[in-house]
Coordinates of N, CA and C in Angstrom, one line a residue:
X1 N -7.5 -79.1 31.2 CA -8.2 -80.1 30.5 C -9.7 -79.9 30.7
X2 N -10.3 -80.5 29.6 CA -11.6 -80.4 29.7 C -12.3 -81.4 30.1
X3 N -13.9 -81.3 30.9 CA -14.2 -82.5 30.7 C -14.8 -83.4 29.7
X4 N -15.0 -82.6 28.7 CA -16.0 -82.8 27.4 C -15.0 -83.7 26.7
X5 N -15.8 -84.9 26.2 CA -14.7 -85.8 25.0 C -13.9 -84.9 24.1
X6 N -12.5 -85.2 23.7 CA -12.2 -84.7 22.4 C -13.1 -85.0 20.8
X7 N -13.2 -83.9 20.3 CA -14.3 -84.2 18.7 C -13.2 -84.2 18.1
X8 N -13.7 -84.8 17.2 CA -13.5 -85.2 15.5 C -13.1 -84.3 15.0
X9 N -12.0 -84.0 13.9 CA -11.8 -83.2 13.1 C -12.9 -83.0 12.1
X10 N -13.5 -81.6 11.4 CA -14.8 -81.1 10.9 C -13.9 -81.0 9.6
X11 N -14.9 -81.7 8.6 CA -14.5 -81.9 7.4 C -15.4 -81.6 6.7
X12 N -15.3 -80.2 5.9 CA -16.3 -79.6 5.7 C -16.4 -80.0 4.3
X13 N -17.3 -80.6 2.7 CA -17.5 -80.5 1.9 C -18.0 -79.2 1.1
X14 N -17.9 -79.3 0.2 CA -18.8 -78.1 -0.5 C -20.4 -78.8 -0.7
X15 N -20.5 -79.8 -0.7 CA -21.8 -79.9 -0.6 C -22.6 -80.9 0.3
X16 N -22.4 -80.6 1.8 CA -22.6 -81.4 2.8 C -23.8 -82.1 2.8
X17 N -24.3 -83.5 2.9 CA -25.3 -84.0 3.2 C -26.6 -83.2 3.9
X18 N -27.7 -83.4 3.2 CA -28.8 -82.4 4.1 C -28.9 -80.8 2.9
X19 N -27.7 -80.5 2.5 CA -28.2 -79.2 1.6 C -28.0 -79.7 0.2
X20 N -29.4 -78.6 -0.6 CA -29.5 -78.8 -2.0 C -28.5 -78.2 -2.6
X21 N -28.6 -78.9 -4.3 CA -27.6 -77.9 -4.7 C -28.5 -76.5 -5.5
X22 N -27.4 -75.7 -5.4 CA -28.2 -74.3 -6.3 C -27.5 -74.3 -7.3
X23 N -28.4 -73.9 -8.0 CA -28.5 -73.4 -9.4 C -27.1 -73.1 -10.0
X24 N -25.9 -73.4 -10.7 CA -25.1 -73.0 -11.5 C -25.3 -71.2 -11.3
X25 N -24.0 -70.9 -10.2 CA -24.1 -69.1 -10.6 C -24.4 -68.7 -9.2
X26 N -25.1 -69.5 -8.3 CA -25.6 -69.0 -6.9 C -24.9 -70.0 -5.9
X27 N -24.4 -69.5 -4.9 CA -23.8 -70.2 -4.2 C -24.4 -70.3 -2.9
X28 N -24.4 -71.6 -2.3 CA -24.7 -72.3 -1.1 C -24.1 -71.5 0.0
X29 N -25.1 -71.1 1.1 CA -23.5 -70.7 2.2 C -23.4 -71.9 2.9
X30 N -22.4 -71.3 2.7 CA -21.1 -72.8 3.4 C -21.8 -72.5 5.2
X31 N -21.9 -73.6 5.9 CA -21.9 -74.3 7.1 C -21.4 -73.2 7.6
X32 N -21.6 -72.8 8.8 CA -21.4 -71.6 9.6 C -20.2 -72.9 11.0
X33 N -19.0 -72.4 11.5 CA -17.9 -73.1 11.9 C -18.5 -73.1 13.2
X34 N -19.5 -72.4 14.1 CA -19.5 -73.0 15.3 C -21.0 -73.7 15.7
X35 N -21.4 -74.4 14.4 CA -22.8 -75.5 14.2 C -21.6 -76.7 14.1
X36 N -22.1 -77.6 14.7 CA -21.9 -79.0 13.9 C -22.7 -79.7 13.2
X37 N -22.4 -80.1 12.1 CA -22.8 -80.8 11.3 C -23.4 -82.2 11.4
X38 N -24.5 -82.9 11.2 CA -24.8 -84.4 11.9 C -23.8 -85.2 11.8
X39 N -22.8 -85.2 10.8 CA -21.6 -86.1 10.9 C -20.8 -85.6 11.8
X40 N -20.8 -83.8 12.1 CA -19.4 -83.8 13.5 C -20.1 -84.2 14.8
X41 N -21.3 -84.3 14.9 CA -21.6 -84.7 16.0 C -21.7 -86.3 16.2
X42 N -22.1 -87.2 15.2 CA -21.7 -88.7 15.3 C -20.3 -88.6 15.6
X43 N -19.2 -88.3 15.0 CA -17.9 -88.6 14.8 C -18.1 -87.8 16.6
X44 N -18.3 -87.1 16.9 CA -17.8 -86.2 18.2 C -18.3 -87.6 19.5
X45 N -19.6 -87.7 19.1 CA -20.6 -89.2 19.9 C -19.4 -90.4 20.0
X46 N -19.2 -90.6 18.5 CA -18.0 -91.8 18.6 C -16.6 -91.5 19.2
X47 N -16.0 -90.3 19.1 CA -14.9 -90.2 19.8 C -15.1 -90.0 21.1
X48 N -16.1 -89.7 22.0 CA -16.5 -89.7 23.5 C -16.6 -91.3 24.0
X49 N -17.1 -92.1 22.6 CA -17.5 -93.8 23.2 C -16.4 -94.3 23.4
X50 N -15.5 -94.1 22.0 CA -14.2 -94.8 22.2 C -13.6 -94.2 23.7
X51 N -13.4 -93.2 23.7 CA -12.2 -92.8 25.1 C -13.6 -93.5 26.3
X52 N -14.4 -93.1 26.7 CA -15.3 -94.1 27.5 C -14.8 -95.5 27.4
X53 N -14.8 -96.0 26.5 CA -14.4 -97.4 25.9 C -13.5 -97.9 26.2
X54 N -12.4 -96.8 26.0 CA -10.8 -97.0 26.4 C -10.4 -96.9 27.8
X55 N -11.0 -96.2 28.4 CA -11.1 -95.5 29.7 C -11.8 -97.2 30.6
X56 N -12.8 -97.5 30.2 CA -13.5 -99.2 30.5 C -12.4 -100.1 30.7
X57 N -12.1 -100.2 29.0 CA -10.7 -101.4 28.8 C -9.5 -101.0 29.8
X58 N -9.0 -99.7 30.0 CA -8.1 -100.3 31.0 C -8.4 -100.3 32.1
X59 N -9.3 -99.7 32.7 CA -9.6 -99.9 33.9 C -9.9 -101.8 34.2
X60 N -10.7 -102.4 33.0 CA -10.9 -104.0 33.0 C -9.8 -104.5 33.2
X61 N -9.0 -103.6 32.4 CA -7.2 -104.8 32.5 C -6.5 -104.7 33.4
X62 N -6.9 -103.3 34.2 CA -6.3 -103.0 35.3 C -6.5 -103.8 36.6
X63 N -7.8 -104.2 36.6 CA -8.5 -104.9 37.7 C -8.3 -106.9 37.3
X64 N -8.3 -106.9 35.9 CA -7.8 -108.0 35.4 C -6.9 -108.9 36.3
X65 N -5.6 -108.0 35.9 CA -4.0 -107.7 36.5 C -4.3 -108.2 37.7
X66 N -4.8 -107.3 38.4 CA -4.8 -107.3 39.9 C -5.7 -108.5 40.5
X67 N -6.5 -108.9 39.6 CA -7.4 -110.4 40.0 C -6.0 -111.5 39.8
X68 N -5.4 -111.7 38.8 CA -4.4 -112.2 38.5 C -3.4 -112.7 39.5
X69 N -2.8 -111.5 39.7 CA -1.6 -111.0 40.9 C -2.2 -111.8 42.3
X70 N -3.5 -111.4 42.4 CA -4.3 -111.7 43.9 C -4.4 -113.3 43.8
X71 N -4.9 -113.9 42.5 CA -5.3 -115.2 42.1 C -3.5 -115.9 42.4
X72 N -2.5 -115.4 41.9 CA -1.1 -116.4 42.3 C -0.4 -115.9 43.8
X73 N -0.9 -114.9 44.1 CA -0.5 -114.5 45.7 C -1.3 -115.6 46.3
X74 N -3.0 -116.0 46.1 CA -3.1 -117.0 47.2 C -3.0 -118.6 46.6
X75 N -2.6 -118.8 45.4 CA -1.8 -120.2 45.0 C -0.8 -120.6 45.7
X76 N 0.4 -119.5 46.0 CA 1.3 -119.2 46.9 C 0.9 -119.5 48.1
X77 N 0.4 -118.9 48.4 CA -0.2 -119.0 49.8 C -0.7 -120.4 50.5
X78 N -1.7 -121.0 49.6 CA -2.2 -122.4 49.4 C -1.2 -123.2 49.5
X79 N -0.1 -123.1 49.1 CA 1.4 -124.4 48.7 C 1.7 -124.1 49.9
X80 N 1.8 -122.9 50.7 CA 2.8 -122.9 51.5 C 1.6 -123.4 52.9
X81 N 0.8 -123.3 53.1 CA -0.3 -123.9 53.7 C -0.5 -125.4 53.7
X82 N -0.7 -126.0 52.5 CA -0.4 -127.0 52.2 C 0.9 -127.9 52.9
X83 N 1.8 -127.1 52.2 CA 2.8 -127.8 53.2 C 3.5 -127.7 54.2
X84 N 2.9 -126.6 54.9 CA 2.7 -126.6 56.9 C 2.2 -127.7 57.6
X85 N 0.7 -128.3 56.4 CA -0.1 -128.8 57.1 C 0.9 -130.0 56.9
X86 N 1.1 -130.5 55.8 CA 1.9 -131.6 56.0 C 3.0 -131.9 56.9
X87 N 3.7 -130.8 56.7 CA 4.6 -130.7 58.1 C 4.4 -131.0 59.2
X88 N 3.2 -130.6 59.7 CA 2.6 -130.8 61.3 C 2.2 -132.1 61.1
X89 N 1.3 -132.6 60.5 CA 0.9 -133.9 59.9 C 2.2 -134.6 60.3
X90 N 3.4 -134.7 59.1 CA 4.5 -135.8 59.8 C 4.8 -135.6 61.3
X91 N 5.2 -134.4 61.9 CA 5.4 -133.8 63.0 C 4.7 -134.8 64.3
X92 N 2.8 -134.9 63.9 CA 2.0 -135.2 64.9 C 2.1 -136.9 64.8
X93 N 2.5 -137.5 63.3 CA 2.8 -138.8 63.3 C 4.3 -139.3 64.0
X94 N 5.0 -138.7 63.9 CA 6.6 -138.6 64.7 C 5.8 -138.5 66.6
X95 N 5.1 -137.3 66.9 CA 4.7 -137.4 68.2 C 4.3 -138.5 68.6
X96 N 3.3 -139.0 67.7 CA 2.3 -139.8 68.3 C 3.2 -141.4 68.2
X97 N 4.2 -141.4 67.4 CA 5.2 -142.5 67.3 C 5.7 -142.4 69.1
X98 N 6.5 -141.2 69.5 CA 6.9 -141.3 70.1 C 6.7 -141.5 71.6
X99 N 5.3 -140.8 71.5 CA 4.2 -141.0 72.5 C 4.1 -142.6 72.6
X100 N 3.9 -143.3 71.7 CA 3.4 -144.9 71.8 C 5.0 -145.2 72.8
X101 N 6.3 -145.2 72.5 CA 7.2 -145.3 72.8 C 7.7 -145.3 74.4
X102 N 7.3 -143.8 74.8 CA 7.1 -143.7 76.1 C 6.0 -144.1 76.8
X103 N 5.1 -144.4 76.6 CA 3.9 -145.2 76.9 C 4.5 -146.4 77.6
X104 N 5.2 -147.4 76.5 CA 5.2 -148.3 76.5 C 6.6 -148.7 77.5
X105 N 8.0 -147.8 77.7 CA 8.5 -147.3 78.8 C 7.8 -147.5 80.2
X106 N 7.0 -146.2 80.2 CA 6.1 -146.5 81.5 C 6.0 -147.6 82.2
X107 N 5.3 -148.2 80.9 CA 4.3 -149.1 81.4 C 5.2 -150.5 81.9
X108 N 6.4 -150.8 81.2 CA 7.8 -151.6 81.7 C 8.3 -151.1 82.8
X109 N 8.4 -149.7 83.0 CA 9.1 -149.4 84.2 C 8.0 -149.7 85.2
X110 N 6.8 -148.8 85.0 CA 5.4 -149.9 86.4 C 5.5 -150.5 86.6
X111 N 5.8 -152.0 85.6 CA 5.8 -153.6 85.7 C 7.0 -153.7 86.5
X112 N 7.9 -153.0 86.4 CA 9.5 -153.6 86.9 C 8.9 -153.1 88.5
X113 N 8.7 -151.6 88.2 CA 8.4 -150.9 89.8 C 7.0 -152.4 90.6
X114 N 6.2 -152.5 90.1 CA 5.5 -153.6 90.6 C 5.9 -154.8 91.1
X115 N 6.9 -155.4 90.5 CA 7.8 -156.4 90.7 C 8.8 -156.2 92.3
X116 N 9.2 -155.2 92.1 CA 10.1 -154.6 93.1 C 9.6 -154.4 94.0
X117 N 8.3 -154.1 94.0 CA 7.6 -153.4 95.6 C 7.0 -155.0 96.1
X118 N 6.4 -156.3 95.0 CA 6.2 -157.7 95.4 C 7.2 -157.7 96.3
X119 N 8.8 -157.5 95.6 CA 9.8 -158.7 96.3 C 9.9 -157.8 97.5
X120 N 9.9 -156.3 97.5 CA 10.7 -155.6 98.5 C 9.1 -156.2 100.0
X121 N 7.6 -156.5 99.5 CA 6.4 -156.6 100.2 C 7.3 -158.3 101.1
X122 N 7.3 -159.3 100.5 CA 7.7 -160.3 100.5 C 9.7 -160.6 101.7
X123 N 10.2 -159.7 101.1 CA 11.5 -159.5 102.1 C 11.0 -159.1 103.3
X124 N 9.9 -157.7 103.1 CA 9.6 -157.1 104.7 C 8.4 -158.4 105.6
X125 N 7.7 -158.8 104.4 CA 7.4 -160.0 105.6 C 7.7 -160.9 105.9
X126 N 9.0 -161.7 105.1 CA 10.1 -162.0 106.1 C 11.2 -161.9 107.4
X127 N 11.3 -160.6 107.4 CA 12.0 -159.7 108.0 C 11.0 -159.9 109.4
X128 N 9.6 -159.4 108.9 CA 8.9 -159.3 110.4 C 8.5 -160.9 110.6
X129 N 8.2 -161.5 110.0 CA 8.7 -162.7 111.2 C 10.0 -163.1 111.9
X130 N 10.8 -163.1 111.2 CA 12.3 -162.5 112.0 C 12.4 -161.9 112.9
X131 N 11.3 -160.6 113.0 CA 11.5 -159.8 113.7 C 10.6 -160.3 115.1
X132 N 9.4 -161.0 114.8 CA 8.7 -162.1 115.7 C 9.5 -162.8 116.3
X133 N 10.1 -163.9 115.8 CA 10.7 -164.8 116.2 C 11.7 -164.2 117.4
X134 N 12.6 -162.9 116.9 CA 13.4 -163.0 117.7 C 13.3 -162.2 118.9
X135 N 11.8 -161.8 119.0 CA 10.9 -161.0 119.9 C 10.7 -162.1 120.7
X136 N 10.1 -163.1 120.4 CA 9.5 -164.3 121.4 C 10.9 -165.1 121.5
X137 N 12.1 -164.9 121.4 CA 13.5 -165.2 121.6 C 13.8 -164.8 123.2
X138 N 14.0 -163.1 122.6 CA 13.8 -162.4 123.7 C 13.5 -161.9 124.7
X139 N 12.1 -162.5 124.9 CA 11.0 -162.3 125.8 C 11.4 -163.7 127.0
X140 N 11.8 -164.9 125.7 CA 12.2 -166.2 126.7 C 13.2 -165.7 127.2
X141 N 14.3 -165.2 126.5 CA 16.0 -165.1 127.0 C 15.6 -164.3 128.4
X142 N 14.5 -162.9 128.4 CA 14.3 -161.8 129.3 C 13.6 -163.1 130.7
X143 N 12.5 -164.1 130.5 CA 12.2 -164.1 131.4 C 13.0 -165.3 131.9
X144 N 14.1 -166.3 130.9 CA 15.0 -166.9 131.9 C 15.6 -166.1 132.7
X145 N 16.7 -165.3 131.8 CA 17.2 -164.2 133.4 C 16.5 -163.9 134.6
X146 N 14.7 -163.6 134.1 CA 14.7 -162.7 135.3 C 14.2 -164.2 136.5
X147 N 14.2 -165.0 135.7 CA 13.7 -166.2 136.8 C 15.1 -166.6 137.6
X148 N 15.9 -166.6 136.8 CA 17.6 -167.0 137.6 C 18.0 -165.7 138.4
X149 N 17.5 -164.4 138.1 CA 18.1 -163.4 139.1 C 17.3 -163.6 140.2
X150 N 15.5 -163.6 140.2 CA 15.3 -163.7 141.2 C 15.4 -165.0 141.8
X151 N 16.1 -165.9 141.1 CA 15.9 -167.5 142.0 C 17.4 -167.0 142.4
X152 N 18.5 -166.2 141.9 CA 19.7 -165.3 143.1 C 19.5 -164.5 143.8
X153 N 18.1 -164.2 143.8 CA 18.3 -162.8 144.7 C 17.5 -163.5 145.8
X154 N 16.9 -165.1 145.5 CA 16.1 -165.2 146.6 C 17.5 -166.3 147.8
X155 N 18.7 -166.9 146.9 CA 19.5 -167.6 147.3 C 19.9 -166.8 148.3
X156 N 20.4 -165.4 148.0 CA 20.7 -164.4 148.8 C 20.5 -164.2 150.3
X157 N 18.9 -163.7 149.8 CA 18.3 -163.5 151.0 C 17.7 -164.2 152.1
X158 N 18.6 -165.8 151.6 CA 18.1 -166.9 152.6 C 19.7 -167.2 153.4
X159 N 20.8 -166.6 152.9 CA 22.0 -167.0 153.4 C 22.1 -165.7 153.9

């Protein structure tokens, strides 16, 4: 292949634009075949523009296409993004629902645990007075005996 545009078919007249005519009886020499003529060279100009031209146009349609293709790949893309984000969106309204939920759990079981450690605070300082009382019980019951053993140990030691 060449690189040179394809030309125009040369369409030679007998009396091409640019030459006179002669005289009845003398003849013109015909166009010599490896000159072009100012029309094979326009026509050769215009068949170089077109394929340039055409060579343009699809390369435009080609890149067209492919703006196209690229333009609904990230539409695609966009919807499915879109509704991720919504997804996580219900997702973090479901969390945060259930977050309030356990929260509020907690904060019942603290109140109950709170309650519990009052009554369990309240039993133990009953208990330790109890546990007073039957200390100074004790202490009397310890020093009646020990007054009655030594008021027998002194009976004893006098008989």
């Amino acid at each position: 292949m060449s690189n040179q545009p394809p030309r125009a078919p040369r369409h030679h007249s007998h009396n091409p634009l640019g030459h006179h005519l002669h005289a009845p009886g003398s003849q013109a020499p015909p166009p010599k075949n490896d000159e072009d003529t100012p029309i094979d060279q326009l026509r050769a100009e215009l068949g170089a523009q077109n394929l340039q031209f055409g060579i343009f146009k699809q390369q435009l349609t080609s890149q067209l296409g492919a703006l196209v293709q690229a333009h609904q790949t990230l539409q695609q893309e966009n919807t499915l993004l879109r509704d991720e984000v919504a997804r996580l969106g219900n997702e973090a309204t479901h969390q945060r629902a259930e977050l309030a939920t356990l929260r509020s759990a907690v904060h019942a079981a603290a109140a109950e645990r709170q309650e519990d450690l009052l009554r369990a605070d309240n039993m133990m300082q009953g208990m330790w007075g109890q546990i007073q009382n039957l200390w100074t019980e004790l202490r009397a019951v310890d020093q009646k005996a020990r007054s009655e053993l030594f008021g027998w140990l002194s009976e004893l030691d006098t008989n």
